[in-house]
Amino acid sequence: MFRSVNPATGEEIATYPELTPAGLEARVAKAAAAFRHWRTTSYEERTALLSRVADRFEAEKARLARMASLEMGKTYATSIAEVEKCVAGFRVFAKDGPAMLEPQQQALATGGTAELHWLPIGPVLAVMPWNFPYWQVVRFLAPTIMAGNVGLLKHASIVQGVAGLIEEMVTSAGAPEGLFQNLAIKSGAVAELIADDRVAAVTLTGSEGAGQSVAQAAGKALKKVVLELGGSDPFIVMPSADLDEAVKQGVKARIQNTGQSCICAKRMIVHADVYDAFLDRFSAAMKAVKAGDPFDPNTDMGPLSSAEQRDTVLKQLDEAKAVGATLAFGGDRLDGPGAFLSAGVITDVPLDSALMAEEIFGPIAMVFRAADLDDAIRIANDIPFGLGSSVWTSEPAEQERFVRDIEAGMTAVNQMLASAPEAPFGGIKRSGYGRELSRYGLHEFMNLKTVMRVKDAPLGSRTDALD
Ligand code: NAP
């Protein structure tokens, strides 16, 4: 059984039954059957479905957003924005998908050409987290539909209400039976599912531990896997930066989703010349962040997604203090039954401490002083992760150094990093591998087929050429 608990109140919202082994088998069989049909559909049918799913999300925006805020605590305004982003995501793949799958011609030095065709591969299993409970799924679902694949979702245990609503949206948009199904299963059932011959590939967004388990099972079954794992993104501020904007965006980038985004700015790395000025202003703005009821429009951030998640962050703060870091302020557990934590700042974290290899998934910023540009890059790269990054400087030469030398899948210059349906999203190092979104994300789970064809030959001799 799954329990959905409102993290703002500690109250149970609903329970959901776990899928029985027979129920799971029936759903996997349905997926395999759906693929036999969906793989043959035209691009027009696929894009029409994507548009109808977008329409359904748009029409049900308020109901969908409410469920996300209730189940994992994000503010209602940001839940609405997330659903709107999903609508945009479906529409981008509906509009641009056919062009992304256009066969290409490759001239051969030996004469003639090879054609490159993108073909679907089968049911794709998605193991997804709770932090952006709709958007994370849409990042896999929209390309799945466009590719001609079918989708199976194992969503995070705490957002089963959201998982059911996504299935409802796709079904009510007129998708063929089995095209997209929610599997209410526990994580222990995932490895066996990956081994199932009817599952073609797997994509996981989540923690390193989950990534290791899924990659291991996929490796054993020799199946393609994409991993979108954690990060501890640097946010580098240089003397030439617009400090007002850097402070404003830095706070937003740290507290968005109550600090529970893989691409939150988790480490503010500030040049010594502006360190004090930045720290003063950043601290004042962090202290002003209002934690509270996700449905109150004046709330800046809701609770953490669960009491367990809040306790993990509190433990990390103890860990930081134990290694000599300074908790300047914040990180206070707020009174009441909700999983609230105040926004905080830590300074003086030793670069060789274990904390540097961890992700703080809560509204706590670590602030570091960098002696110069090289030092900033050294601190930024001195972690096992390589997901996103944000750099603040008006010097073009510094911008190019950061673009070239920061070890990350994404770098934002003078802006906060955010995902976009048209731009590849993903990391390097222990942040995972593969890309989501854009044509690159669409191509991850497709068969790039090379076709050699005798051109201008009569049909009969084409058959000979294939032998
Ligand atoms: P999580 O605990 O790893 O869970 C993610 C998903 O994996 C859930 O569906 C979970 O199921 C499942 N899972 C957990 N352990 C598993 C295992 N051993 N085998 C198979 N499945 C397993 O992560 P989370 O706490 O939900 O999400 C936060 C993490 O996701 C953070 O590390 C964050 O940085 C990362 N994230 C990364 C990106 C990105 O694009 N790189 C985006 C968003 C989030 P249960 O819920 O049932 O345990």
Coordinates of C-alpha atoms and ligand atoms in Angstrom, one line a residue:
M1 CA 0.0 0.0 0.0
F2 CA 1.1 3.6 -0.7
R3 CA 0.2 6.5 1.6
S4 CA 0.0 10.1 0.5
V5 CA 0.7 12.4 3.4
N6 CA 0.3 16.2 3.2
P7 CA 3.7 17.4 4.3
A8 CA 2.3 20.8 5.3
T9 CA 0.0 19.2 7.9
G10 CA 1.2 15.7 8.5
E11 CA -2.3 14.4 7.6
E12 CA -2.9 11.4 5.5
I13 CA -4.6 12.4 2.2
A14 CA -5.2 8.9 0.6
T15 CA -3.9 5.4 0.3
Y16 CA -3.3 3.5 -2.9
P17 CA -3.2 -0.2 -3.3
E18 CA 0.0 -1.8 -4.7
L19 CA -0.3 -3.6 -8.0
T20 CA -0.5 -7.4 -7.6
P21 CA 1.9 -9.6 -9.6
A22 CA -1.0 -10.6 -11.8
G23 CA -2.0 -6.9 -12.3
L24 CA 1.6 -6.0 -13.2
E25 CA 1.8 -8.8 -15.7
A26 CA -1.4 -7.7 -17.3
R27 CA -0.1 -4.1 -17.7
V28 CA 3.2 -5.2 -19.1
A29 CA 1.4 -7.4 -21.6
K30 CA -0.8 -4.5 -22.6
A31 CA 2.2 -2.3 -23.1
A32 CA 3.8 -4.9 -25.4
A33 CA 0.5 -5.1 -27.4
A34 CA 0.1 -1.4 -27.6
F35 CA 3.6 -1.1 -29.0
R36 CA 2.9 -3.4 -31.9
H37 CA 0.3 -0.9 -33.0
W38 CA 1.8 2.4 -31.9
R39 CA 5.1 1.8 -33.7
T40 CA 3.3 1.7 -37.0
T41 CA 1.4 5.0 -36.5
S42 CA 2.1 8.1 -38.6
Y43 CA 3.8 11.2 -37.2
E44 CA 0.4 13.0 -37.7
E45 CA -1.3 10.5 -35.3
R46 CA 1.4 10.9 -32.7
T47 CA 1.5 14.7 -32.8
A48 CA -2.3 14.8 -32.7
L49 CA -2.2 12.7 -29.5
L50 CA 0.4 15.0 -28.0
S51 CA -1.7 18.0 -28.7
R52 CA -4.8 16.4 -27.2
V53 CA -2.8 15.4 -24.0
A54 CA -1.6 19.0 -23.8
D55 CA -5.2 20.1 -24.0
R56 CA -6.2 17.8 -21.2
F57 CA -3.4 19.1 -18.9
E58 CA -4.4 22.6 -19.7
A59 CA -8.1 22.0 -19.0
E60 CA -7.4 20.2 -15.7
K61 CA -4.6 22.6 -14.6
A62 CA -6.1 23.5 -11.3
R63 CA -7.0 19.9 -10.3
L64 CA -3.5 18.7 -11.3
A65 CA -1.7 21.5 -9.5
R66 CA -3.7 21.0 -6.3
M67 CA -2.8 17.3 -6.1
A68 CA 1.0 18.1 -6.5
S69 CA 0.9 20.7 -3.7
L70 CA -1.1 18.4 -1.4
E71 CA 1.2 15.4 -2.0
M72 CA 4.6 17.0 -2.0
G73 CA 4.2 20.5 -0.6
K74 CA 5.2 22.8 -3.4
T75 CA 3.4 26.1 -3.5
Y76 CA 0.2 26.1 -5.6
A77 CA 1.6 28.9 -7.8
T78 CA 4.6 26.7 -8.7
S79 CA 2.4 23.7 -9.2
I80 CA 0.4 25.7 -11.7
A81 CA 3.6 26.8 -13.4
E82 CA 4.8 23.2 -13.6
V83 CA 1.6 22.0 -15.3
E84 CA 1.9 24.9 -17.7
K85 CA 5.4 23.8 -18.5
C86 CA 4.1 20.3 -19.2
V87 CA 1.6 21.7 -21.6
A88 CA 4.4 23.6 -23.4
G89 CA 6.5 20.4 -23.4
F90 CA 3.8 18.3 -25.2
R91 CA 3.3 21.1 -27.7
V92 CA 7.0 21.5 -28.5
F93 CA 7.2 17.8 -29.3
A94 CA 3.9 18.0 -31.3
K95 CA 5.3 20.9 -33.3
D96 CA 8.9 19.9 -33.8
G97 CA 8.8 16.1 -33.3
P98 CA 8.4 15.2 -37.0
A99 CA 11.4 17.4 -38.0
M100 CA 13.5 15.8 -35.3
L101 CA 12.8 12.4 -36.8
E102 CA 13.3 13.4 -40.4
P103 CA 15.6 10.8 -42.1
Q104 CA 19.0 12.1 -43.0
Q105 CA 21.3 11.3 -45.9
Q106 CA 25.0 10.6 -45.3
A107 CA 27.3 10.7 -48.3
L108 CA 29.8 7.8 -48.3
A109 CA 33.4 8.2 -49.5
T110 CA 33.1 4.9 -51.2
G111 CA 30.2 6.2 -53.3
G112 CA 26.5 6.4 -52.7
T113 CA 24.7 7.4 -49.6
A114 CA 23.5 5.9 -46.4
E115 CA 20.1 6.9 -45.0
L116 CA 19.6 7.4 -41.3
H117 CA 16.2 6.5 -40.0
W118 CA 14.9 6.9 -36.4
L119 CA 12.7 4.0 -35.3
P120 CA 11.0 3.1 -32.1
I121 CA 12.3 0.4 -29.8
G122 CA 9.4 -0.7 -27.5
P123 CA 8.0 -0.1 -24.0
V124 CA 10.2 2.2 -22.0
L125 CA 10.1 2.1 -18.2
A126 CA 10.5 5.4 -16.4
V127 CA 11.4 5.5 -12.7
M128 CA 10.6 9.0 -11.5
P129 CA 11.0 11.2 -8.5
W130 CA 8.5 13.3 -6.6
N131 CA 10.2 16.7 -6.8
F132 CA 8.6 17.8 -10.1
P133 CA 6.0 15.1 -10.2
Y134 CA 4.4 16.1 -13.5
W135 CA 7.3 17.7 -15.4
Q136 CA 9.7 14.8 -14.7
V137 CA 7.3 12.4 -16.2
V138 CA 6.5 14.6 -19.2
R139 CA 10.2 14.9 -20.0
F140 CA 10.0 11.1 -20.7
L141 CA 6.4 10.8 -21.9
A142 CA 6.3 13.4 -24.7
P143 CA 9.3 12.0 -26.5
T144 CA 8.0 8.4 -25.9
I145 CA 4.7 9.2 -27.7
M146 CA 6.5 11.0 -30.5
A147 CA 9.1 8.2 -30.9
G148 CA 6.4 5.5 -31.4
N149 CA 7.4 3.9 -28.1
V150 CA 5.0 3.2 -25.2
G151 CA 5.5 4.2 -21.6
L152 CA 5.4 2.4 -18.2
L153 CA 5.8 4.6 -15.2
K154 CA 7.0 3.7 -11.7
H155 CA 6.5 6.9 -9.9
A156 CA 7.8 7.9 -6.4
S157 CA 5.8 6.3 -3.6
I158 CA 4.7 9.6 -2.1
V159 CA 3.0 10.9 -5.3
Q160 CA 0.7 8.1 -6.4
G161 CA -2.2 10.6 -6.7
V162 CA -0.3 12.6 -9.3
A163 CA 0.7 9.3 -11.0
G164 CA -2.9 8.3 -11.4
L165 CA -3.9 11.7 -12.7
I166 CA -1.2 11.6 -15.4
E167 CA -2.5 8.3 -16.6
E168 CA -6.1 9.7 -16.5
M169 CA -5.0 12.7 -18.7
V170 CA -3.4 10.4 -21.3
T171 CA -6.3 8.0 -21.4
S172 CA -8.9 10.7 -21.5
A173 CA -7.0 12.3 -24.4
G174 CA -7.9 9.2 -26.4
A175 CA -4.6 7.3 -26.3
P176 CA -4.8 3.7 -27.4
E177 CA -5.1 1.3 -24.5
G178 CA -1.7 0.5 -23.0
L179 CA 0.2 3.4 -24.5
F180 CA 1.0 4.9 -21.1
Q181 CA 0.4 3.1 -17.8
N182 CA 1.1 3.9 -14.2
L183 CA 2.5 0.9 -12.3
A184 CA 1.9 1.2 -8.6
I185 CA 4.9 -0.8 -7.6
K186 CA 7.6 -0.5 -5.0
S187 CA 11.2 0.1 -5.9
G188 CA 12.1 -3.6 -5.0
A189 CA 10.0 -4.7 -8.1
V190 CA 12.0 -2.5 -10.6
A191 CA 15.0 -4.8 -11.3
E192 CA 12.7 -7.8 -12.3
L193 CA 10.7 -5.5 -14.5
I194 CA 13.9 -4.2 -16.3
A195 CA 14.8 -7.9 -16.9
D196 CA 11.5 -8.6 -18.6
D197 CA 12.0 -9.1 -22.3
R198 CA 9.0 -6.9 -23.1
V199 CA 10.7 -3.9 -21.5
A200 CA 13.1 -2.3 -24.0
A201 CA 14.8 0.3 -22.0
V202 CA 14.8 2.3 -18.7
T203 CA 15.1 5.9 -17.7
L204 CA 15.6 7.0 -14.1
T205 CA 15.6 10.4 -12.5
G206 CA 16.5 10.2 -8.8
S207 CA 19.3 9.7 -6.3
E208 CA 22.7 8.1 -6.9
G209 CA 21.7 5.0 -5.0
A210 CA 18.6 4.4 -7.1
G211 CA 20.7 5.1 -10.2
Q212 CA 23.2 2.5 -9.2
S213 CA 20.5 -0.1 -8.7
V214 CA 18.7 0.6 -12.0
A215 CA 22.0 0.8 -14.0
Q216 CA 23.1 -2.5 -12.5
A217 CA 19.8 -4.2 -13.5
A218 CA 19.9 -2.6 -17.0
G219 CA 23.5 -3.7 -17.4
K220 CA 22.7 -7.2 -16.5
A221 CA 19.9 -7.2 -19.0
L222 CA 21.9 -5.3 -21.6
K223 CA 19.4 -2.6 -21.9
K224 CA 19.8 1.1 -22.7
V225 CA 19.5 3.3 -19.6
V226 CA 19.4 7.1 -19.1
L227 CA 20.3 8.4 -15.6
E228 CA 19.4 11.9 -14.4
L229 CA 20.8 11.9 -10.9
G230 CA 21.6 14.5 -8.2
G231 CA 23.8 17.6 -8.3
S232 CA 25.4 20.2 -6.1
D233 CA 25.4 23.0 -8.6
P234 CA 27.8 25.9 -8.3
F235 CA 26.6 29.5 -8.6
I236 CA 29.7 31.6 -9.3
V237 CA 29.7 35.4 -8.7
M238 CA 32.5 37.5 -10.1
P239 CA 33.3 41.2 -9.4
S240 CA 31.8 42.4 -12.6
A241 CA 28.4 40.7 -12.0
D242 CA 25.2 42.7 -11.5
L243 CA 25.1 42.0 -7.8
D244 CA 21.4 42.9 -7.3
E245 CA 20.4 40.5 -10.0
A246 CA 22.8 37.8 -8.8
V247 CA 21.4 38.0 -5.2
K248 CA 17.8 38.0 -6.4
Q249 CA 18.3 35.0 -8.8
G250 CA 20.6 33.2 -6.3
V251 CA 17.9 33.2 -3.6
K252 CA 15.4 32.0 -6.2
A253 CA 17.7 29.3 -7.5
R254 CA 18.4 28.0 -4.0
I255 CA 14.9 28.0 -2.5
Q256 CA 12.9 27.0 -5.6
N257 CA 10.8 23.9 -4.8
T258 CA 12.0 24.4 -1.1
G259 CA 15.5 23.6 -2.3
Q260 CA 14.5 20.3 -3.7
S261 CA 15.5 20.6 -7.3
C262 CA 18.4 18.7 -8.9
I263 CA 19.5 22.0 -10.5
C264 CA 19.1 24.2 -7.4
A265 CA 22.1 26.5 -6.9
K266 CA 23.5 24.6 -3.9
R267 CA 27.0 26.2 -3.6
M268 CA 27.4 29.9 -4.0
I269 CA 31.1 30.5 -4.9
V270 CA 31.9 34.2 -4.6
H271 CA 35.0 36.1 -5.7
A272 CA 36.8 37.6 -2.6
D273 CA 36.3 41.2 -3.9
V274 CA 32.5 40.9 -3.7
Y275 CA 32.2 38.2 -1.1
D276 CA 31.2 40.4 1.9
A277 CA 28.8 42.5 -0.1
F278 CA 27.2 39.4 -1.7
L279 CA 27.0 37.5 1.6
D280 CA 25.3 40.4 3.4
R281 CA 22.7 40.9 0.7
F282 CA 22.1 37.3 0.0
S283 CA 21.7 36.5 3.8
A284 CA 19.2 39.3 4.2
A285 CA 17.2 38.0 1.3
M286 CA 17.4 34.4 2.5
K287 CA 16.2 35.5 6.0
A288 CA 13.2 37.2 4.4
V289 CA 12.0 33.9 2.7
K290 CA 8.6 33.0 4.1
A291 CA 7.9 29.3 4.6
G292 CA 4.3 28.4 5.0
D293 CA 1.0 27.1 3.7
P294 CA 1.6 26.1 0.0
F295 CA -1.9 27.4 -0.9
D296 CA -1.3 30.9 0.6
P297 CA -0.2 33.2 -2.3
N298 CA 2.1 35.1 0.1
T299 CA 4.2 31.9 0.8
D300 CA 7.6 31.8 -0.8
M301 CA 8.2 28.1 -0.1
G302 CA 6.2 25.2 1.2
P303 CA 7.4 22.4 3.5
L304 CA 9.9 19.8 2.5
S305 CA 8.3 16.9 0.8
S306 CA 8.2 14.7 3.9
A307 CA 9.3 14.7 7.5
E308 CA 12.0 12.2 6.5
Q309 CA 13.4 14.6 3.9
R310 CA 13.4 17.4 6.5
D311 CA 15.3 15.1 9.0
T312 CA 17.9 14.2 6.3
V313 CA 18.7 17.9 5.9
L314 CA 18.8 18.5 9.6
K315 CA 21.3 15.6 9.8
Q316 CA 23.4 17.2 7.1
L317 CA 23.5 20.5 9.1
D318 CA 24.8 18.6 12.1
E319 CA 27.4 17.0 9.9
A320 CA 28.4 20.4 8.6
K321 CA 28.8 21.8 12.1
A322 CA 30.8 18.7 13.2
V323 CA 33.4 19.4 10.5
G324 CA 33.8 23.0 11.5
A325 CA 31.4 24.7 9.1
T326 CA 29.4 27.7 10.4
L327 CA 25.6 27.7 10.2
A328 CA 25.2 31.5 9.9
F329 CA 21.4 31.3 10.4
G330 CA 18.4 29.3 9.5
G331 CA 17.9 25.6 9.1
D332 CA 15.3 25.7 11.9
R333 CA 12.6 23.2 12.2
L334 CA 9.4 25.2 12.4
D335 CA 6.8 24.4 15.1
G336 CA 3.8 22.3 14.2
P337 CA 3.2 19.1 12.4
G338 CA 4.4 20.2 9.0
A339 CA 7.8 19.3 7.5
F340 CA 8.9 23.0 7.5
L341 CA 12.5 24.2 7.6
S342 CA 13.6 27.8 7.5
A343 CA 16.0 29.0 4.7
G344 CA 19.6 29.1 5.9
V345 CA 23.3 29.8 5.0
I346 CA 26.4 27.8 5.8
T347 CA 29.9 29.2 5.4
D348 CA 33.4 27.7 5.9
V349 CA 32.5 24.2 4.7
P350 CA 35.9 22.4 4.4
L351 CA 36.5 21.4 0.8
D352 CA 37.6 18.0 1.9
S353 CA 34.6 17.2 4.0
A354 CA 32.1 14.5 3.1
L355 CA 29.4 17.1 2.7
M356 CA 31.0 18.2 -0.6
A357 CA 30.1 14.8 -2.0
E358 CA 26.5 15.1 -0.9
E359 CA 23.5 16.9 -2.2
I360 CA 21.7 19.2 0.3
F361 CA 18.0 18.8 -0.8
G362 CA 16.6 21.6 1.2
P363 CA 16.7 25.5 1.4
I364 CA 20.2 25.7 2.8
A365 CA 23.0 27.5 0.8
M366 CA 26.6 26.8 1.2
V367 CA 28.7 30.0 0.5
F368 CA 32.4 29.8 -0.4
R369 CA 35.0 32.5 -0.9
A370 CA 37.1 32.2 -4.1
A371 CA 40.5 34.0 -4.5
D372 CA 40.2 34.4 -8.2
L373 CA 38.7 32.9 -11.3
D374 CA 40.9 29.8 -11.3
D375 CA 40.1 29.2 -7.6
A376 CA 36.3 29.5 -8.4
I377 CA 36.6 26.9 -11.1
R378 CA 38.6 24.6 -8.8
I379 CA 36.0 24.8 -6.1
A380 CA 33.2 24.4 -8.6
N381 CA 34.7 21.2 -10.0
D382 CA 35.9 19.7 -6.7
I383 CA 32.8 17.6 -6.3
P384 CA 31.7 14.2 -7.7
F385 CA 28.6 15.8 -9.4
G386 CA 28.4 17.6 -12.8
L387 CA 24.8 18.6 -13.5
G388 CA 24.2 22.3 -13.8
S389 CA 25.9 25.6 -13.0
S390 CA 25.3 29.3 -13.2
V391 CA 28.0 32.0 -13.6
W392 CA 27.7 35.7 -13.1
T393 CA 30.2 37.9 -14.8
S394 CA 30.0 40.6 -17.5
E395 CA 33.5 39.8 -18.8
P396 CA 33.3 37.8 -22.0
A397 CA 36.6 36.1 -21.5
E398 CA 35.5 34.9 -18.0
Q399 CA 32.3 33.7 -19.5
E400 CA 34.1 31.6 -22.0
R401 CA 36.5 30.2 -19.4
F402 CA 33.5 29.0 -17.3
V403 CA 31.7 27.5 -20.4
R404 CA 34.9 25.6 -21.3
D405 CA 36.1 24.6 -17.8
I406 CA 33.2 24.0 -15.5
E407 CA 32.5 20.3 -15.4
A408 CA 28.7 20.2 -15.9
G409 CA 26.1 19.2 -18.4
M410 CA 24.7 22.7 -18.4
T411 CA 26.0 26.3 -17.7
A412 CA 23.8 29.3 -17.4
V413 CA 25.5 32.7 -17.9
N414 CA 24.0 35.7 -15.9
Q415 CA 20.8 33.8 -15.4
M416 CA 19.3 31.1 -13.2
L417 CA 19.5 27.6 -14.8
A418 CA 16.1 26.1 -15.8
S419 CA 15.1 23.3 -18.1
A420 CA 13.4 24.0 -21.4
P421 CA 11.7 21.4 -23.7
E422 CA 13.9 22.4 -26.7
A423 CA 17.3 22.2 -24.8
P424 CA 19.1 19.0 -23.9
F425 CA 19.1 18.4 -20.1
G426 CA 21.5 16.1 -18.2
G427 CA 24.8 15.8 -16.5
I428 CA 28.2 14.2 -16.3
K429 CA 30.3 12.6 -13.6
R430 CA 28.0 11.1 -10.8
S431 CA 25.1 13.2 -12.0
G432 CA 24.3 10.5 -14.6
Y433 CA 24.5 10.1 -18.3
G434 CA 22.3 10.5 -21.4
R435 CA 20.1 13.5 -22.1
E436 CA 16.4 14.3 -21.8
L437 CA 14.4 16.9 -23.8
S438 CA 15.2 18.3 -27.3
R439 CA 16.0 16.0 -30.3
Y440 CA 18.8 14.4 -28.3
G441 CA 16.4 13.3 -25.6
L442 CA 14.0 12.0 -28.2
H443 CA 16.7 10.0 -29.9
E444 CA 18.0 8.3 -26.7
F445 CA 15.3 5.6 -26.9
M446 CA 15.3 5.1 -30.6
N447 CA 16.9 2.8 -33.1
L448 CA 19.1 4.8 -35.4
K449 CA 18.9 2.5 -38.4
T450 CA 21.4 2.8 -41.2
V451 CA 19.8 2.0 -44.5
M452 CA 21.9 1.2 -47.6
R453 CA 19.8 1.3 -50.7
V454 CA 20.7 0.9 -54.3
K455 CA 19.3 4.0 -55.9
D456 CA 17.6 4.2 -59.2
A457 CA 17.7 0.5 -59.6
P458 CA 14.6 -1.5 -60.8
L459 CA 12.7 -3.1 -57.9
G460 CA 13.8 -6.6 -58.7
S461 CA 17.5 -5.8 -58.4
R462 CA 16.8 -4.0 -55.0
T463 CA 15.9 -7.4 -53.6
D464 CA 19.1 -8.8 -54.9
A465 CA 21.0 -6.0 -53.3
L466 CA 19.5 -6.8 -49.9
D467 CA 20.7 -10.4 -50.0
Ligands
NAP1 P1 15.0 8.5 -5.1 O1 14.7 8.2 -3.7 O2 16.2 8.0 -5.8 O3 13.7 8.1 -5.9 C1 13.5 8.3 -7.3 C2 12.7 7.1 -7.9 O4 13.5 5.9 -7.8 C3 11.4 6.8 -7.1 O5 10.4 6.4 -7.9 C4 11.9 5.7 -6.1 O6 10.8 4.9 -5.7 C5 12.8 4.9 -7.0 N1 13.8 4.2 -6.4 C6 14.5 4.4 -5.2 N2 15.4 3.5 -4.9 C7 15.3 2.6 -5.9 C8 16.0 1.4 -6.2 N3 17.0 0.9 -5.4 N4 15.7 0.7 -7.3 C9 14.7 1.2 -8.2 N5 14.0 2.3 -7.9 C10 14.3 3.0 -6.8 O7 15.0 10.1 -5.3 P2 13.9 11.1 -4.8 O8 14.2 11.4 -3.4 O9 12.5 10.7 -5.2 O10 14.3 12.4 -5.7 C11 15.3 13.3 -5.4 C12 16.5 12.9 -6.2 O11 16.3 13.0 -7.6 C13 17.6 14.0 -5.9 O12 18.9 13.3 -5.8 C14 17.6 14.8 -7.2 O13 18.7 15.6 -7.4 C15 17.3 13.9 -8.2 N6 16.7 14.5 -9.4 C16 17.5 14.6 -10.5 C17 17.0 15.2 -11.7 C18 17.9 15.3 -12.9 O14 17.3 15.6 -14.0 N7 19.2 15.1 -12.9 C19 15.8 15.8 -11.6 C20 15.0 15.7 -10.5 C21 15.5 15.1 -9.4 P3 10.2 5.1 -4.2 O15 9.7 6.5 -4.1 O16 9.2 4.1 -4.1 O17 11.4 4.9 -3.3

